[in-house]
Structure formats: structure tokens, C-alpha cells
mmCIF file of C-alpha atoms in Angstrom:
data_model
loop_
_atom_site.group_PDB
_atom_site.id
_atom_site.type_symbol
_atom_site.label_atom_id
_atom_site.label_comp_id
_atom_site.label_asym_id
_atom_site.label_seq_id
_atom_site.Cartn_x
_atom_site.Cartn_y
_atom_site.Cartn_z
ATOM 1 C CA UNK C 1014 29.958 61.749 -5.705
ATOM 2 C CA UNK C 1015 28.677 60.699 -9.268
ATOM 3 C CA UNK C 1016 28.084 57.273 -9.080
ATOM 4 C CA UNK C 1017 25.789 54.162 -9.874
ATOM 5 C CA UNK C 1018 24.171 50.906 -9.463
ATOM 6 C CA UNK C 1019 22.515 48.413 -10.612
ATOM 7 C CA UNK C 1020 20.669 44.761 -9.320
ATOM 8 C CA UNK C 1021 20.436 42.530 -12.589
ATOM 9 C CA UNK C 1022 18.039 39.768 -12.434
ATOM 10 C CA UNK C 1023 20.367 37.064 -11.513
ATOM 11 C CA UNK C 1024 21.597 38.681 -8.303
ATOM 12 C CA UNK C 1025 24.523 40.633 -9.579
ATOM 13 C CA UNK C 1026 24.846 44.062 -8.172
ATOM 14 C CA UNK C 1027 27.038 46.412 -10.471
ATOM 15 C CA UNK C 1028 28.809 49.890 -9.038
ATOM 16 C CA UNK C 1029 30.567 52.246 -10.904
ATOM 17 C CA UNK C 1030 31.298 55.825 -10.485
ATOM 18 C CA UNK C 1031 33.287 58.282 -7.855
ATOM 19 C CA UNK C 1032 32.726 58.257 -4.134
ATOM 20 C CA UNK C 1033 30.830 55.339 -3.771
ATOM 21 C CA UNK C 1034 29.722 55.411 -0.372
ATOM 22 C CA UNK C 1035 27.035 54.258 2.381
ATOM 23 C CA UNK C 1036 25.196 56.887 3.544
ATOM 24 C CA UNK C 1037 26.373 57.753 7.218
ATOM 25 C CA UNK C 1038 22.979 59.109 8.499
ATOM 26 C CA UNK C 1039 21.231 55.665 8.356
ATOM 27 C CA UNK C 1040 24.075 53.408 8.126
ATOM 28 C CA UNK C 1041 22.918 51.875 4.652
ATOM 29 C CA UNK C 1042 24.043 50.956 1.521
ATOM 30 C CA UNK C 1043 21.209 52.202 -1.300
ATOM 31 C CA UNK C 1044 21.005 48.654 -2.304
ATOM 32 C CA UNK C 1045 20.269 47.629 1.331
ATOM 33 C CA UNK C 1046 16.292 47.085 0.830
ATOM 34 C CA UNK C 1047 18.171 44.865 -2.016
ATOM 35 C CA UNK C 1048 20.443 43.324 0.337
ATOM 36 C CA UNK C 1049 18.940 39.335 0.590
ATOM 37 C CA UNK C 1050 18.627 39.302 -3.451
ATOM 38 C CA UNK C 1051 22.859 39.840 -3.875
ATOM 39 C CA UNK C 1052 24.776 37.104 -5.300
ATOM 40 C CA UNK C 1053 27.833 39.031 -6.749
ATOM 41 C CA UNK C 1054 29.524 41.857 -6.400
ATOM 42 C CA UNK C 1055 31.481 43.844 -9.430
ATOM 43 C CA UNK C 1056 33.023 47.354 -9.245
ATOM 44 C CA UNK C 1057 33.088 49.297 -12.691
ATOM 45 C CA UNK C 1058 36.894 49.982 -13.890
ATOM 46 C CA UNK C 1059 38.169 53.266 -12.815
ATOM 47 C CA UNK C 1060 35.890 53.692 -9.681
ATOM 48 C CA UNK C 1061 36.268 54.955 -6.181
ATOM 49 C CA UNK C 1062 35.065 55.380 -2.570
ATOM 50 C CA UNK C 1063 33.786 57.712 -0.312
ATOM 51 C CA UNK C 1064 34.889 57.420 3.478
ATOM 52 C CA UNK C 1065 31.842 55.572 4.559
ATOM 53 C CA UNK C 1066 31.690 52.107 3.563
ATOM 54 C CA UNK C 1067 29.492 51.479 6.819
ATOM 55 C CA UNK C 1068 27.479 48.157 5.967
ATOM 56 C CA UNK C 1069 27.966 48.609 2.547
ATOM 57 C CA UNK C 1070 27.118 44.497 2.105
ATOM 58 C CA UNK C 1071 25.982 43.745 5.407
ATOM 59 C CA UNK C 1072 22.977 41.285 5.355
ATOM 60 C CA UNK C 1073 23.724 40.158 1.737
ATOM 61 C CA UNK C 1074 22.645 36.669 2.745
ATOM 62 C CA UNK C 1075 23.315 35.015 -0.843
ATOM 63 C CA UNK C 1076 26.560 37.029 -1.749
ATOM 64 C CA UNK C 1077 29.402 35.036 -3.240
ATOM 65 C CA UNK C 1078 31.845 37.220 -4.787
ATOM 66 C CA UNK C 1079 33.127 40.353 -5.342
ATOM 67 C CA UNK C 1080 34.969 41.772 -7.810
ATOM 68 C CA UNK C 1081 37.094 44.692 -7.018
ATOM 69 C CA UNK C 1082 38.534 45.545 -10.471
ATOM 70 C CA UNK C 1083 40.779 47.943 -9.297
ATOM 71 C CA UNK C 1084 38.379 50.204 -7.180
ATOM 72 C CA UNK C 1085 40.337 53.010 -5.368
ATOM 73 C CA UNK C 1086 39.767 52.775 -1.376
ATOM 74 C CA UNK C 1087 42.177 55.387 -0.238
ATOM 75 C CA UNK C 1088 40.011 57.397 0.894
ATOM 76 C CA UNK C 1089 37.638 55.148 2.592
ATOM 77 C CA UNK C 1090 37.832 55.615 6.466
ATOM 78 C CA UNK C 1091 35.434 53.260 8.527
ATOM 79 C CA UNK C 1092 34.755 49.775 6.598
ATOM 80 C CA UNK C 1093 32.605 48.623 9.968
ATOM 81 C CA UNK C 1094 30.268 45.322 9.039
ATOM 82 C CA UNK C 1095 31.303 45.867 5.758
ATOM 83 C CA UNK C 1096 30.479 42.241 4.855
ATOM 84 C CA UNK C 1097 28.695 41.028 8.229
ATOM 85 C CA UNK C 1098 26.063 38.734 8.223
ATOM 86 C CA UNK C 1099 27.444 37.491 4.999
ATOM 87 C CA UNK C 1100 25.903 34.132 5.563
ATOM 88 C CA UNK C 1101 27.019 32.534 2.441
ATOM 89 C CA UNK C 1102 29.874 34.143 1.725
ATOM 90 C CA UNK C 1103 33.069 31.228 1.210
ATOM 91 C CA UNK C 1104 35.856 33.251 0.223
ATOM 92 C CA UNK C 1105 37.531 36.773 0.315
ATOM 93 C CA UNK C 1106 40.132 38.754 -1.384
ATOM 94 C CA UNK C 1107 41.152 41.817 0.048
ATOM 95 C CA UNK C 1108 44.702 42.022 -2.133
ATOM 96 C CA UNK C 1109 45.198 45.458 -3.852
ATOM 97 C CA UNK C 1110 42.977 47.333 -1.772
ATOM 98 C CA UNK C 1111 44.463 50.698 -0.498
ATOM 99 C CA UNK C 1112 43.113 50.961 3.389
ATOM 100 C CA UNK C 1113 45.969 53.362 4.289
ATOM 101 C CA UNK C 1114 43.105 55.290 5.863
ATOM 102 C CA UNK C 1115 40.804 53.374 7.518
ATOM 103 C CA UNK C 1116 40.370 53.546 11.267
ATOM 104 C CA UNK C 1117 37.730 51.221 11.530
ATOM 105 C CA UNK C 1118 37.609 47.685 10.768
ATOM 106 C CA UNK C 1119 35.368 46.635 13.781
ATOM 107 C CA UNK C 1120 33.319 43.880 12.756
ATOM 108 C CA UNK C 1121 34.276 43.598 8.693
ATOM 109 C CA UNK C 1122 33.404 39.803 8.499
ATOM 110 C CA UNK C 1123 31.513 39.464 11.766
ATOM 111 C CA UNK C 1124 28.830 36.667 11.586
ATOM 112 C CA UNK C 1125 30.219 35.473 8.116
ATOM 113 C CA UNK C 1126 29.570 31.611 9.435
ATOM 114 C CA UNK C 1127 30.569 29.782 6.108
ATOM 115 C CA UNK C 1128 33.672 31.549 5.508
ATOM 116 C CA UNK C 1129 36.983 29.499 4.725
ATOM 117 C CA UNK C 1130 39.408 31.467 3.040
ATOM 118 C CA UNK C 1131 40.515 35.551 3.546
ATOM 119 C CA UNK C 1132 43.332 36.539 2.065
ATOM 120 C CA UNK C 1133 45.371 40.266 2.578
ATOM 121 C CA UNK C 1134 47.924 40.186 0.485
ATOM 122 C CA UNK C 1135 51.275 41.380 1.983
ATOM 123 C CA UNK C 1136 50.251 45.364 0.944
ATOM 124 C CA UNK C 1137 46.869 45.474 3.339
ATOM 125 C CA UNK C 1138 47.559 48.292 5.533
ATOM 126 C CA UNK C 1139 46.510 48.565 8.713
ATOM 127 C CA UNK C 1140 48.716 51.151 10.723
ATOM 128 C CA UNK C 1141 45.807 53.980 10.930
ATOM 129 C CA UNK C 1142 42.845 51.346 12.820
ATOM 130 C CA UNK C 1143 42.009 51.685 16.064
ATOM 131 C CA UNK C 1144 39.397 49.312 15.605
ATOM 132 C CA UNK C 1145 39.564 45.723 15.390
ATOM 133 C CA UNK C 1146 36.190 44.467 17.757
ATOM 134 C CA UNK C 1147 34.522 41.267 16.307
ATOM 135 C CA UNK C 1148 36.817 41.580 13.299
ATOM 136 C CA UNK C 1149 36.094 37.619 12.869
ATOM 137 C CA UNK C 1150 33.332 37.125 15.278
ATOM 138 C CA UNK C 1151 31.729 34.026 14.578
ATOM 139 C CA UNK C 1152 33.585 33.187 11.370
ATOM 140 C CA UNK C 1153 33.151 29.575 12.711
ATOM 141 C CA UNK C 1154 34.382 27.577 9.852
ATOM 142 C CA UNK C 1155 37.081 29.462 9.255
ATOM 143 C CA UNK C 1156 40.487 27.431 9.722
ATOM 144 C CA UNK C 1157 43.444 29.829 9.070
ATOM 145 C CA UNK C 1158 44.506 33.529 9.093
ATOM 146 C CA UNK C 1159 47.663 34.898 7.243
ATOM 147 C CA UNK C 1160 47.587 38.398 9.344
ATOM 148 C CA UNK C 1161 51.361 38.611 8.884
ATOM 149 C CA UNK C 1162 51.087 42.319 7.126
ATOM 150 C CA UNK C 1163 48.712 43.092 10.425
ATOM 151 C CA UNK C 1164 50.239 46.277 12.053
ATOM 152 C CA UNK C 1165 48.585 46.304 15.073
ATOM 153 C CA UNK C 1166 50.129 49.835 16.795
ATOM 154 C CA UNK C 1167 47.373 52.431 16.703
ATOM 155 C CA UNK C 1168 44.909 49.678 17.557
ATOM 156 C CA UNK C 1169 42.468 50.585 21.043
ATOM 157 C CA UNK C 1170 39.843 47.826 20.854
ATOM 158 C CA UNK C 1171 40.136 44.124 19.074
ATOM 159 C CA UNK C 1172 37.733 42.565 21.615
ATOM 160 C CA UNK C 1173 35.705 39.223 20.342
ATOM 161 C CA UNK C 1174 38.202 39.795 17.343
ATOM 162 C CA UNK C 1175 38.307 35.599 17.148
ATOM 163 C CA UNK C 1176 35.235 35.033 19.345
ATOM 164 C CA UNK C 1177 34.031 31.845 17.843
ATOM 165 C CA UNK C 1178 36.221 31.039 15.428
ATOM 166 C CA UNK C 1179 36.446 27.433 17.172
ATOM 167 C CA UNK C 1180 37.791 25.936 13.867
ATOM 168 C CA UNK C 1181 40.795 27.862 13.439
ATOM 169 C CA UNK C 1182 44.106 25.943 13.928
ATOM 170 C CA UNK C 1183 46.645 28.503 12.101
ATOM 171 C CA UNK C 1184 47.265 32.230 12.373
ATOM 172 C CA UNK C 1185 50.139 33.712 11.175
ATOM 173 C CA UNK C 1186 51.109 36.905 12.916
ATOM 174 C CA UNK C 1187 53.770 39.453 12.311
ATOM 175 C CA UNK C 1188 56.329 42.117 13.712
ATOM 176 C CA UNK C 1189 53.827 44.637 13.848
ATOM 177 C CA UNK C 1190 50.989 42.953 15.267
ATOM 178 C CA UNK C 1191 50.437 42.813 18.741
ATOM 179 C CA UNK C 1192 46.880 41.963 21.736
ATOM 180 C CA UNK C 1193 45.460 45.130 23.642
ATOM 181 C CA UNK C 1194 45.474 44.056 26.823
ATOM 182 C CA UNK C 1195 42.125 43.667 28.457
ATOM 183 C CA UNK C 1196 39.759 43.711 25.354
ATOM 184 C CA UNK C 1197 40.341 40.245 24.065
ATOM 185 C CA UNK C 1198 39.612 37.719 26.731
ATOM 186 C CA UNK C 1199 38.067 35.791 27.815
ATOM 187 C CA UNK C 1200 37.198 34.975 24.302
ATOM 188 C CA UNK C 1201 41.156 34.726 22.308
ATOM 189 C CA UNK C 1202 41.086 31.376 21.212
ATOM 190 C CA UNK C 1203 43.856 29.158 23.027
ATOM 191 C CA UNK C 1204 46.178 27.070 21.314
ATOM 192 C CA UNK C 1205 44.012 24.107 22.362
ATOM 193 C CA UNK C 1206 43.023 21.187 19.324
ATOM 194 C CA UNK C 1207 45.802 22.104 17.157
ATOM 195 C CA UNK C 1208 45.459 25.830 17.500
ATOM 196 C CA UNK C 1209 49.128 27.301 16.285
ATOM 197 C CA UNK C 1210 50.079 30.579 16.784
ATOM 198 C CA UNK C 1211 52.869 31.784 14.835
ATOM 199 C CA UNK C 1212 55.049 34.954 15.153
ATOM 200 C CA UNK C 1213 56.873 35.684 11.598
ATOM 201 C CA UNK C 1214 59.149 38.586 13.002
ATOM 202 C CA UNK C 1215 59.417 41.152 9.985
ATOM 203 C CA UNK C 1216 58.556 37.962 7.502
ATOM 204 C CA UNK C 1217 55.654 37.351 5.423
ATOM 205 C CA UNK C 1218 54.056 34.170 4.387
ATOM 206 C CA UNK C 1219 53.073 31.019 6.107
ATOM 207 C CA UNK C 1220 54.278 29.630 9.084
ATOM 208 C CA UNK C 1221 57.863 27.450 8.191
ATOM 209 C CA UNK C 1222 59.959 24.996 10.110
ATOM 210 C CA UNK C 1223 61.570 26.816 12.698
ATOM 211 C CA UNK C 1224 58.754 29.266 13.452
ATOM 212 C CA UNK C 1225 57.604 29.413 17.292
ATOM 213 C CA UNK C 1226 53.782 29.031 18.592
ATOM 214 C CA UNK C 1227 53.140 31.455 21.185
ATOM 215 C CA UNK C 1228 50.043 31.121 23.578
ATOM 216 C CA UNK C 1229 47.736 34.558 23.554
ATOM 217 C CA UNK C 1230 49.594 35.776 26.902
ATOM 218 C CA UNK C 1231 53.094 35.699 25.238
ATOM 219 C CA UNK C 1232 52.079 37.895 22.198
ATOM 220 C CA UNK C 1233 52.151 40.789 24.132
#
């Protein structure tokens, strides 16, 4: 595609164009040499994606924000370690973004230590991924999930998807969302110090009075 970028001096990395990609080959980003000098992300107005968003910010030690500004993601297909290694990343906003077509999420905020807030949105679609390993691995400070628009159907593989997330104490679940059997344990967090569990059948939202906390082996 015809597309851009650029690394100012203060850290911000600017992309703009059509079929912004990684390239699949060597499963980089062009800015990837770049990677430890990123401290913000913003997407040009009227931009969009390949299908390989591989990595795209993996490694981007100092990256703080990113600002989507509308970019078009429908035809992105594998956003794997998208923003792994993310060491200093705090917060995330995936709202607006059109994964209709993505099969693999394995590992999209893996080793992102520092993390305490991802949001969804209620539109985040996840019926086409089959992939779901180390989704979360080691997001340790993380202390609540809203996966309530989660549809977990076509899903083969989610194992390590919480594997040291030992702060979280909420995650809100919902109709569609449901464990593979076999590739989450032994490392599912239990509903141990506080950890709640909470099944919103068909609802949206945070857990309310009324809701029920499952343990990992009744969210089959």
C-alpha cells in the first residue's frame, strides 16, 4: 500500500497512508530498529491496514499512547504481539476498532507489566479468532477485564491467556465467551484474594448486584 511514517524527535511516531502493515517475511514493523525510542503513537485521518499487524509495536519500551483517529482495521487479520513487551505502556483503548477479521490475537499485550486499564468497547469483535494464547501474559498489574463483548466460539488455543496476571480481582465475561478445555491450566487464575468472576449472560457492562462468580471449571 501507499503509506508513511515518521519518528519526530520527541518520540512520537506518525502513520498515515493505505495498508499499513508489518512486513510478514521478518515479522517487523519498519520502525522496529526505532522501536526503544517510541513514546506515542498517532494514525493520520483517513488511514488503513494491511492484514499483518504482526509486532507492529512490539518492544516499544517507552510507548504511552496511541492514537487511533479513526484508522480502518477491517482488513487486518493476525494482530499477534501487537503491543508485547510494551513495558511502559499504562493504558489501552481498543473502542472503534473494526477486528471483524482477525484470527489472531495470541499474545496482543503479552509482557505489558505496567498495564492497568484496557478497554473494548461493547463493538470489539471477536467471533473470527482462533487465537487467544498469552493474550494477557504477564500483564501483572493489571486489576480488571471488561471482556463482556468477548465471543469466544471459533476460539482453538487461549493457553497462558491470564498467566500472571496475579493482580486481577474482576473479569467480566459474557454469553459468548467461553474456556477451551485443556489449554488454560494450570495457569487460569482462581478466584482466590478477591478474584471475581462474573458471567453477564447477553449483558454488557460491569459486574451488578445480582451477578454470579463462577470458578474457571464452571465457565465451561
Amino acid at each position: 500500500g501507499a503509506w508513511h511514517w515518521s519518528l519526530s524527535d520527541d518520540g512520537t511516531l506518525t502513520v498515515g497512508g493505505q495498508g499499513i502493515e508489518s512486513d510478514l517475511s521478518s515479522r517487523k514493523a519498519p520502525w522496529a530498529d526505532h522501536a526503544s525510542q517510541i513514546e506515542a503513537v498517532v494514525f493520520e485521518d483517513g488511514s488503513t491496514t494491511g492484514d499483518c499487524l504482526v509486532n507492529m509495536f512490539s518492544g516499544c519500551t517507552k510507548l504511552g499512547s496511541v492514537a487511533w483517529n479513526g484508522l480502518d482495521t477491517s482488513a487486518a487479520t493476525n494482530m499477534e504481539n501487537m503491543f508485547s513487551m510494551c513495558l511502559g505502556l499504562r493504558s489501552i483503548d481498543f473502542s472503534g476498532l473494526d477486528t471483524s477479521s482477525v484470527t489472531d490475537m495470541g499474545g496482543l499485550l503479552r509482557e505489558c507489566p505496567n498495564l492497568l486499564s484496557v478497554t473494548f468497547g461493547s463493538d470489539f469483535d471477536t467471533s473470527s479468532v482462533t487465537n487467544m494464547t498469552a493474550m494477557f501474559y504477564n500483564c501483572g498489574y493489571l486489576e480488571s477485564l471488561d471482556l463482556s463483548s468477548f465471543d469466544m466460539r471459533a476460539v482453538v488455543t487461549m493457553h497462558n491467556m491470564f498467566y500472571e496476571c496475579d493482580e486481577l480481582a474482576s473479569v467480566t465475561l459474557g454469553s459468548g465467551f467461553r474456556w477451551v478445555s485443556g489449554s488454560t491450566n494450570p495457569y487460569l487464575p482462581a478466584p482466590a484474594d478477591g478474584l471475581t468472576w462474573v458471567r453477564l449472560d447477553g449483558a454488557t457492562g460491569l459486574p451488578v448486584a445480582g451477578d454470579k462468580g463462577y470458578t474457571p471449571e464452571g465457565l465451561g
